[in-house]
Coordinates of C-alpha atoms in Angstrom, one line a residue:
M1 CA -86.7 -4.0 -28.7
A2 CA -86.1 -7.3 -28.4
R3 CA -85.0 -9.3 -25.4
K4 CA -80.6 -8.9 -25.6
T5 CA -78.7 -10.7 -23.3
F6 CA -75.8 -9.1 -21.7
A7 CA -72.4 -10.6 -20.2
F8 CA -70.6 -9.7 -17.1
F9 CA -66.8 -10.6 -16.9
P10 CA -65.5 -8.6 -13.8
E11 CA -62.2 -9.5 -11.7
A12 CA -62.2 -11.5 -8.8
A13 CA -62.2 -9.1 -6.5
F14 CA -66.1 -8.0 -4.2
G15 CA -65.9 -3.8 -5.3
P16 CA -66.0 -5.4 -9.1
A17 CA -68.4 -8.0 -9.2
L18 CA -70.3 -6.3 -7.0
N19 CA -70.9 -3.3 -9.4
S20 CA -71.4 -4.7 -12.5
V21 CA -74.1 -7.2 -10.2
G22 CA -75.6 -3.5 -10.0
I23 CA -75.5 -3.0 -13.1
A24 CA -76.7 -6.5 -14.4
Q25 CA -79.9 -5.5 -11.3
A26 CA -80.6 -2.9 -13.5
V27 CA -80.5 -4.3 -17.1
E28 CA -82.6 -6.6 -15.8
R29 CA -85.2 -4.2 -14.7
M30 CA -85.1 -2.9 -17.9
G31 CA -86.5 -6.5 -19.5
H32 CA -82.9 -8.1 -20.5
K33 CA -80.9 -11.0 -19.9
A34 CA -77.8 -10.6 -17.7
V35 CA -75.4 -13.2 -17.0
F36 CA -71.3 -13.4 -15.2
L37 CA -68.1 -14.8 -16.5
S38 CA -66.8 -15.7 -13.7
D39 CA -63.1 -16.7 -11.7
P40 CA -64.8 -20.3 -10.5
G41 CA -64.6 -18.8 -6.9
F42 CA -67.1 -16.3 -7.7
V43 CA -69.5 -18.8 -9.4
D44 CA -71.5 -18.8 -6.0
V45 CA -71.4 -14.7 -5.1
Y46 CA -73.4 -14.2 -8.9
K47 CA -75.5 -17.1 -8.6
G48 CA -76.9 -15.7 -5.0
Y49 CA -77.6 -12.6 -6.5
G50 CA -80.5 -15.1 -8.8
F51 CA -77.9 -14.7 -12.5
E52 CA -76.4 -17.8 -14.5
A53 CA -72.4 -17.3 -13.7
H54 CA -70.5 -19.9 -16.0
P55 CA -66.6 -20.8 -14.4
V56 CA -63.7 -19.9 -16.9
N57 CA -60.6 -20.9 -15.6
L58 CA -58.0 -18.1 -14.4
S59 CA -55.4 -20.3 -13.6
A60 CA -54.7 -23.6 -13.1
P61 CA -58.0 -25.3 -11.6
M62 CA -57.7 -26.3 -7.9
P63 CA -61.1 -27.0 -5.2
P64 CA -63.8 -24.0 -5.3
E65 CA -62.4 -23.2 -1.9
Q66 CA -59.0 -22.9 -2.6
M67 CA -59.5 -20.9 -5.5
A68 CA -62.0 -18.0 -3.2
K69 CA -59.3 -18.2 -1.0
F70 CA -55.8 -17.9 -3.6
W71 CA -55.7 -13.5 -3.7
E72 CA -56.7 -13.8 0.3
D73 CA -53.5 -15.7 0.3
F74 CA -51.4 -14.0 -1.8
I75 CA -52.5 -10.8 0.0
N76 CA -52.0 -12.2 3.5
G77 CA -48.1 -12.7 2.3
H78 CA -47.3 -9.7 1.4
I79 CA -48.1 -8.0 4.6
P80 CA -45.2 -6.9 5.1
N81 CA -45.0 -5.2 2.0
F82 CA -47.4 -2.6 3.1
R83 CA -45.4 -1.1 4.9
K84 CA -43.8 0.2 1.8
A85 CA -44.2 3.4 -0.3
P86 CA -45.7 2.5 -3.4
I87 CA -43.3 3.0 -5.6
D88 CA -41.0 0.5 -3.6
Q89 CA -44.0 -2.0 -4.0
I90 CA -43.6 -2.0 -7.9
D91 CA -40.5 -5.1 -8.0
N92 CA -42.2 -7.3 -5.4
Y93 CA -46.4 -7.5 -4.4
V94 CA -47.7 -5.3 -8.0
K95 CA -44.8 -7.0 -10.0
E96 CA -46.6 -10.9 -8.7
C97 CA -50.0 -9.5 -9.1
W98 CA -48.7 -7.9 -13.1
E99 CA -47.0 -12.2 -13.3
A100 CA -50.3 -13.1 -12.3
I101 CA -52.2 -11.3 -14.2
V102 CA -51.0 -12.1 -17.2
D103 CA -51.5 -16.5 -15.9
S104 CA -55.1 -15.1 -15.6
A105 CA -55.6 -14.0 -19.5
K106 CA -53.7 -17.4 -20.7
W107 CA -55.8 -19.6 -18.9
A108 CA -59.1 -17.3 -19.7
Q109 CA -58.3 -18.1 -23.6
K110 CA -58.3 -21.6 -23.1
D111 CA -62.3 -21.2 -21.5
L112 CA -64.1 -18.2 -23.2
P113 CA -64.3 -19.2 -26.9
A114 CA -65.9 -22.0 -25.9
I115 CA -68.4 -20.1 -22.9
L116 CA -69.3 -17.6 -25.6
A117 CA -70.6 -19.6 -28.4
A118 CA -72.7 -21.3 -25.9
I119 CA -73.9 -17.7 -24.1
R120 CA -74.6 -16.0 -27.6
P121 CA -74.5 -12.7 -25.8
D122 CA -75.6 -9.3 -27.6
V123 CA -72.7 -7.1 -25.6
I124 CA -70.0 -8.5 -23.6
S125 CA -69.0 -5.7 -20.6
V126 CA -65.6 -6.1 -18.5
D127 CA -64.4 -4.6 -15.2
N128 CA -60.6 -6.1 -15.9
V129 CA -56.8 -4.3 -16.4
I130 CA -56.2 -7.0 -19.2
L131 CA -57.3 -7.2 -22.8
F132 CA -58.9 -10.5 -23.2
P133 CA -58.2 -11.7 -26.9
A134 CA -61.6 -13.6 -27.1
I135 CA -63.6 -10.9 -26.0
K136 CA -62.6 -8.4 -28.2
Q137 CA -62.2 -11.0 -31.2
Y138 CA -65.8 -12.6 -30.7
G139 CA -67.7 -10.6 -32.7
V140 CA -70.4 -8.5 -30.4
P141 CA -69.1 -5.3 -28.9
W142 CA -67.2 -5.1 -25.7
V143 CA -67.6 -2.0 -23.1
R144 CA -64.4 -1.8 -20.1
I145 CA -65.5 -0.8 -16.7
I146 CA -63.0 1.3 -14.4
S147 CA -64.6 0.3 -11.5
C148 CA -60.8 1.3 -9.7
S149 CA -59.1 4.6 -10.2
E150 CA -59.4 6.8 -13.4
N151 CA -56.4 7.0 -14.0
E152 CA -56.3 3.3 -15.2
I153 CA -57.1 5.1 -18.4
E154 CA -53.3 6.6 -18.5
D155 CA -52.4 10.5 -19.5
E156 CA -49.9 12.6 -18.8
A157 CA -51.3 15.2 -16.9
I158 CA -51.8 12.9 -13.6
P159 CA -50.6 10.5 -11.2
P160 CA -49.1 7.0 -12.9
H161 CA -51.6 4.3 -11.5
L162 CA -51.0 3.0 -8.5
S163 CA -48.5 5.5 -7.6
G164 CA -50.6 7.8 -5.1
M165 CA -48.7 10.3 -5.8
S166 CA -50.2 14.1 -5.7
E167 CA -51.6 15.4 -8.7
N168 CA -48.3 18.4 -8.4
D169 CA -45.7 15.9 -8.1
T170 CA -44.9 15.9 -12.1
A171 CA -41.3 14.5 -10.7
G172 CA -42.5 12.1 -8.6
H173 CA -44.5 10.5 -11.6
A174 CA -42.2 10.4 -14.1
A175 CA -40.1 8.4 -11.2
F176 CA -43.0 6.2 -10.7
R177 CA -43.4 5.6 -14.6
A178 CA -39.7 4.9 -15.3
R179 CA -39.4 2.3 -11.9
F180 CA -42.7 0.5 -13.3
N181 CA -41.9 0.2 -16.9
A182 CA -38.3 -1.2 -15.4
V183 CA -39.9 -3.9 -14.0
I184 CA -42.9 -4.7 -15.4
K185 CA -40.5 -5.7 -19.1
P186 CA -39.9 -9.0 -19.0
I187 CA -43.9 -8.9 -17.9
H188 CA -45.4 -7.2 -20.8
D189 CA -43.0 -9.0 -23.5
D190 CA -44.1 -12.5 -22.8
F191 CA -48.1 -11.0 -22.6
N192 CA -46.9 -8.9 -26.0
A193 CA -46.0 -12.3 -27.3
F194 CA -49.2 -13.8 -26.4
L195 CA -50.9 -11.0 -27.8
T196 CA -49.2 -12.2 -31.4
E197 CA -49.8 -15.8 -31.0
N198 CA -54.1 -14.8 -30.8
N199 CA -53.8 -12.3 -33.6
E200 CA -53.9 -8.8 -31.7
D201 CA -51.0 -6.4 -32.0
P202 CA -48.7 -5.9 -29.4
Y203 CA -48.8 -3.0 -26.7
P204 CA -46.5 0.0 -25.5
L205 CA -44.2 -1.1 -23.1
G206 CA -46.5 -0.2 -19.8
Q207 CA -50.0 -1.1 -21.2
F208 CA -52.0 -4.0 -20.8
F209 CA -55.5 -3.0 -21.9
E210 CA -57.2 -0.5 -24.5
A211 CA -60.4 1.2 -24.3
S212 CA -63.3 0.0 -25.5
P213 CA -64.0 1.5 -28.7
F214 CA -67.5 1.5 -27.9
L215 CA -67.8 2.3 -24.5
N216 CA -65.8 2.8 -22.3
L217 CA -67.6 3.1 -17.9
L218 CA -65.9 5.1 -15.5
L219 CA -67.4 4.8 -11.6
Y220 CA -65.4 8.3 -10.4
P221 CA -68.0 10.8 -9.7
E222 CA -67.5 14.4 -11.3
Q223 CA -65.7 16.1 -8.3
V224 CA -62.8 13.7 -8.1
K225 CA -61.8 13.8 -12.0
Y226 CA -58.3 14.4 -12.5
R227 CA -57.5 17.0 -14.7
R228 CA -56.3 16.0 -17.6
A229 CA -54.7 16.8 -20.7
R230 CA -56.1 15.7 -22.6
P231 CA -60.3 15.5 -22.1
L232 CA -62.3 12.2 -22.5
D233 CA -64.4 12.1 -25.6
P234 CA -68.1 11.8 -23.5
A235 CA -68.8 9.4 -26.6
R236 CA -66.9 6.4 -25.8
Y237 CA -66.2 7.6 -21.9
Q238 CA -69.5 7.5 -19.5
Y239 CA -68.8 8.6 -15.7
L240 CA -71.3 6.7 -13.8
E241 CA -70.8 8.5 -10.5
G242 CA -70.4 6.3 -8.0
C243 CA -73.0 3.8 -9.1
V244 CA -74.4 2.7 -5.5
R245 CA -75.2 -0.7 -5.2
Q246 CA -78.2 -1.9 -3.1
D247 CA -77.8 -4.0 -0.5
D248 CA -80.3 -4.8 2.4
A249 CA -81.4 -3.1 5.6
Y250 CA -79.2 -2.5 8.9
T251 CA -80.1 -2.1 12.2
V252 CA -77.4 -0.5 14.3
P253 CA -77.1 -2.4 17.5
A254 CA -76.9 -0.8 21.3
F255 CA -73.8 -0.8 22.5
A256 CA -72.7 -1.4 26.0
K257 CA -70.1 2.1 26.2
N258 CA -70.3 5.3 24.6
N259 CA -74.1 4.2 22.9
D260 CA -74.9 7.9 22.0
G261 CA -71.0 8.9 21.3
P262 CA -70.1 9.0 17.7
L263 CA -70.3 6.3 15.2
L264 CA -67.5 4.8 13.5
Y265 CA -67.3 2.3 10.6
I266 CA -64.0 0.4 10.4
S267 CA -63.1 -1.3 7.3
F268 CA -60.2 -2.9 5.2
G269 CA -62.3 -4.6 2.3
S270 CA -62.7 -8.7 2.3
L271 CA -59.1 -8.6 1.6
G272 CA -57.4 -6.6 3.4
A273 CA -58.9 -8.1 7.0
G274 CA -56.1 -9.8 6.9
D275 CA -54.2 -7.1 9.0
T276 CA -55.2 -8.4 12.0
E277 CA -52.9 -6.1 13.7
L278 CA -53.6 -3.3 12.7
L279 CA -57.2 -4.1 13.7
K280 CA -56.3 -4.7 16.4
R281 CA -54.1 -1.0 17.2
L282 CA -57.4 0.9 16.0
I283 CA -59.7 -0.5 18.3
G284 CA -57.3 -0.1 21.1
L285 CA -57.9 3.1 20.4
I286 CA -61.0 3.7 20.0
G287 CA -61.8 1.5 22.8
K288 CA -60.2 4.5 24.9
S289 CA -61.8 7.3 22.8
R290 CA -65.7 9.4 23.3
Y291 CA -66.8 7.3 20.3
R292 CA -68.3 4.1 18.7
A293 CA -67.2 1.7 15.6
L294 CA -69.0 -1.6 13.6
V295 CA -65.7 -2.9 12.5
N296 CA -65.8 -5.5 9.4
V297 CA -63.1 -8.2 10.9
G298 CA -63.5 -10.7 7.8
D299 CA -62.6 -14.2 8.8
Y300 CA -60.9 -13.4 10.9
K301 CA -63.3 -12.5 14.3
D302 CA -61.4 -16.2 15.8
A303 CA -58.8 -13.7 16.6
Y304 CA -60.4 -11.8 19.0
T305 CA -60.4 -11.6 22.3
D306 CA -61.0 -8.6 24.8
I307 CA -63.2 -6.5 22.8
P308 CA -64.6 -2.9 24.2
G309 CA -67.3 -2.1 25.0
N310 CA -67.8 0.3 22.6
V311 CA -66.7 -1.8 19.5
I312 CA -68.1 -4.2 17.2
I313 CA -67.1 -6.8 14.7
D314 CA -68.8 -8.6 12.5
S315 CA -67.4 -10.9 9.6
W316 CA -69.1 -8.9 7.0
F317 CA -71.9 -5.8 7.1
P318 CA -73.2 -4.8 4.2
Q319 CA -72.1 -1.9 3.7
P320 CA -74.0 0.5 1.2
S321 CA -76.8 0.2 4.3
V322 CA -74.2 0.8 7.1
I323 CA -72.2 4.4 5.9
P324 CA -75.3 6.3 5.4
Q325 CA -75.7 6.1 9.0
V326 CA -72.3 6.4 10.2
D327 CA -70.2 9.6 10.7
A328 CA -67.1 8.9 9.2
V329 CA -65.2 5.5 8.1
I330 CA -61.8 4.2 8.3
H331 CA -60.8 2.2 5.2
H332 CA -58.6 1.0 2.7
G333 CA -59.3 2.6 -0.4
G334 CA -61.3 0.5 -2.5
N335 CA -63.4 1.5 -5.0
N336 CA -66.3 1.0 -3.6
S337 CA -66.0 2.0 0.2
F338 CA -64.3 5.6 -1.7
T339 CA -67.2 6.3 -4.3
E340 CA -69.7 4.5 -1.1
C341 CA -68.5 7.4 1.7
L342 CA -68.6 9.7 -1.2
F343 CA -72.4 9.0 -2.1
F344 CA -73.2 9.2 1.8
G345 CA -71.1 12.1 1.5
K346 CA -69.7 10.6 4.7
P347 CA -65.9 11.8 5.5
A348 CA -63.2 8.8 5.3
I349 CA -59.9 9.3 6.4
I350 CA -58.1 6.3 3.9
M351 CA -55.3 3.8 5.3
S352 CA -54.4 2.7 1.6
Y353 CA -52.0 -0.9 1.1
V354 CA -51.7 -1.7 -2.0
W355 CA -53.3 -0.6 -6.0
D356 CA -55.9 1.7 -6.3
G357 CA -56.2 2.6 -2.8
H358 CA -53.3 4.4 -3.2
D359 CA -54.8 6.7 -5.6
N360 CA -58.1 7.3 -3.8
A361 CA -56.7 8.0 -0.9
M362 CA -54.0 11.2 -2.2
R363 CA -57.4 11.5 -4.0
V364 CA -60.1 12.0 -0.7
Q365 CA -57.0 14.0 0.7
E366 CA -56.5 16.6 -2.3
T367 CA -60.3 16.9 -3.0
G368 CA -61.1 18.3 0.7
H369 CA -63.4 14.9 1.6
G370 CA -61.6 13.6 4.1
F371 CA -58.0 12.4 4.9
R372 CA -55.0 9.9 3.0
S373 CA -53.5 8.2 6.3
E374 CA -49.6 6.2 6.3
R375 CA -51.1 2.5 7.4
Y376 CA -49.0 2.2 10.4
D377 CA -47.1 5.5 10.8
W378 CA -48.8 7.3 12.9
T379 CA -49.7 8.2 16.8
D380 CA -53.0 7.5 17.7
E381 CA -53.1 11.9 18.6
E382 CA -52.4 12.1 14.7
L383 CA -55.7 10.0 14.3
I384 CA -57.5 11.8 16.3
G385 CA -57.2 14.6 15.7
K386 CA -58.0 13.6 11.4
I387 CA -61.5 11.7 13.3
E388 CA -62.1 15.0 15.1
A389 CA -61.7 16.9 11.9
C390 CA -63.5 14.1 9.7
L391 CA -66.5 14.9 12.6
N392 CA -66.4 18.9 12.4
D393 CA -64.8 20.8 9.2
E394 CA -67.3 22.4 8.2
T395 CA -65.4 23.0 4.9
I396 CA -64.8 19.3 4.2
A397 CA -69.3 18.4 5.1
A398 CA -69.9 21.0 2.5
R399 CA -68.0 19.8 0.5
L400 CA -69.1 16.2 1.0
K401 CA -73.1 18.0 0.9
E402 CA -72.6 19.0 -2.6
T403 CA -71.0 15.6 -3.9
S404 CA -73.4 13.4 -2.3
A405 CA -76.1 15.6 -3.9
H406 CA -75.1 15.7 -6.9
M407 CA -73.9 11.9 -7.0
Q408 CA -77.6 10.4 -6.1
S409 CA -79.5 12.9 -8.9
Q410 CA -77.4 10.7 -11.2
N411 CA -78.5 7.1 -10.7
G412 CA -75.7 5.3 -12.1
Q413 CA -77.1 2.0 -12.2
E414 CA -79.5 3.2 -14.1
K415 CA -77.8 5.3 -16.4
A416 CA -75.1 1.9 -17.0
A417 CA -78.1 -0.1 -18.2
K418 CA -80.0 2.4 -20.5
L419 CA -75.9 3.0 -21.9
L420 CA -75.2 -0.4 -22.3
V421 CA -78.6 -1.4 -24.1
R422 CA -77.9 1.3 -26.6
V423 CA -75.0 -0.5 -27.4
A424 CA -77.2 -3.6 -28.4
E425 CA -79.5 -1.3 -30.3
Q426 CA -76.2 0.1 -32.2
G427 CA -74.5 -3.4 -32.7
A428 CA -71.3 -3.8 -34.2

């Protein structure tokens, strides 16, 4: 097969970005070329992995350092809303997110046609929640990657995306969908007008993207899949079983205190690190415990003083190299953290704050792989109880062992690369 060019266009967040990097690395191992279409603030991320990257403006042009901080500032401005239930985030955080996302699609449409003409990809993979008409219309197969929760592909029998609701709360599902559609309608009407201007059919209320007719790749592993009313057709939908990337090796440093205690890893992701008060509360709790902890504090290291001897903080950890070495993880429910814990068989306590973190928190608990926790409304005794269960519950340990063995046998990155190459061979 002649060498093909595969273009990847992940949204501007480290979860989707690094997942696509892993797939792109596998594509290049097969002898093909991978290039990235990128939010300007993420261009250097892809270049750092050795890839060609082309900036696509997703907002009014601004200096790169300002662009890189756009979503960080956006998240930090919403910290008070993280105390609210997911349904009560619809008319603030969720609404403002969709306004920004629709705006990003309009901006991308200005740049994409010329960039695609220059790259001349054979296949385009998009990891986002919104349609970019130029990609659908370019004339080569396009693939949708769902690196967020699986319920991004809707089904009437499962909880709506972003709701964080139990599988069995059907009344709650209906209430969430009604509230979402009522709040989102003006934004959706505006997006449909944009689609019409660009020769695309309008979407039903609440829908901003569609499944690809060629291929859709979902990260969720078999053991946490939802029970759908309409099972997804494997000819078009393939599960990548976590698709965990490789990262730099990591050696756990010596701790000044509790050096033989159970080791925890605490991370709320690159964006959630701005919630410094919550992280300080967790550090204080760990300081009085028998545990040790590695804590990811992002760009806010200067905000921390008097760190206990059994806690080590840092701005960044090579997470896929850290998680295999710890005993339990406390995280925000981002899909990389969610799937990496499952892949390495580590129990998790998820304190979600936004987006699909809510769904992953409920899913980790309902499938017996860990616990959902309120983000702020918990006592020290409650959290210690959940940590102890993570360390000692034999049922959770057995479930995780089975899930981990299954995921590690699948090799999601290679599977994704082979599927993409097959799409290229079949052509449009």
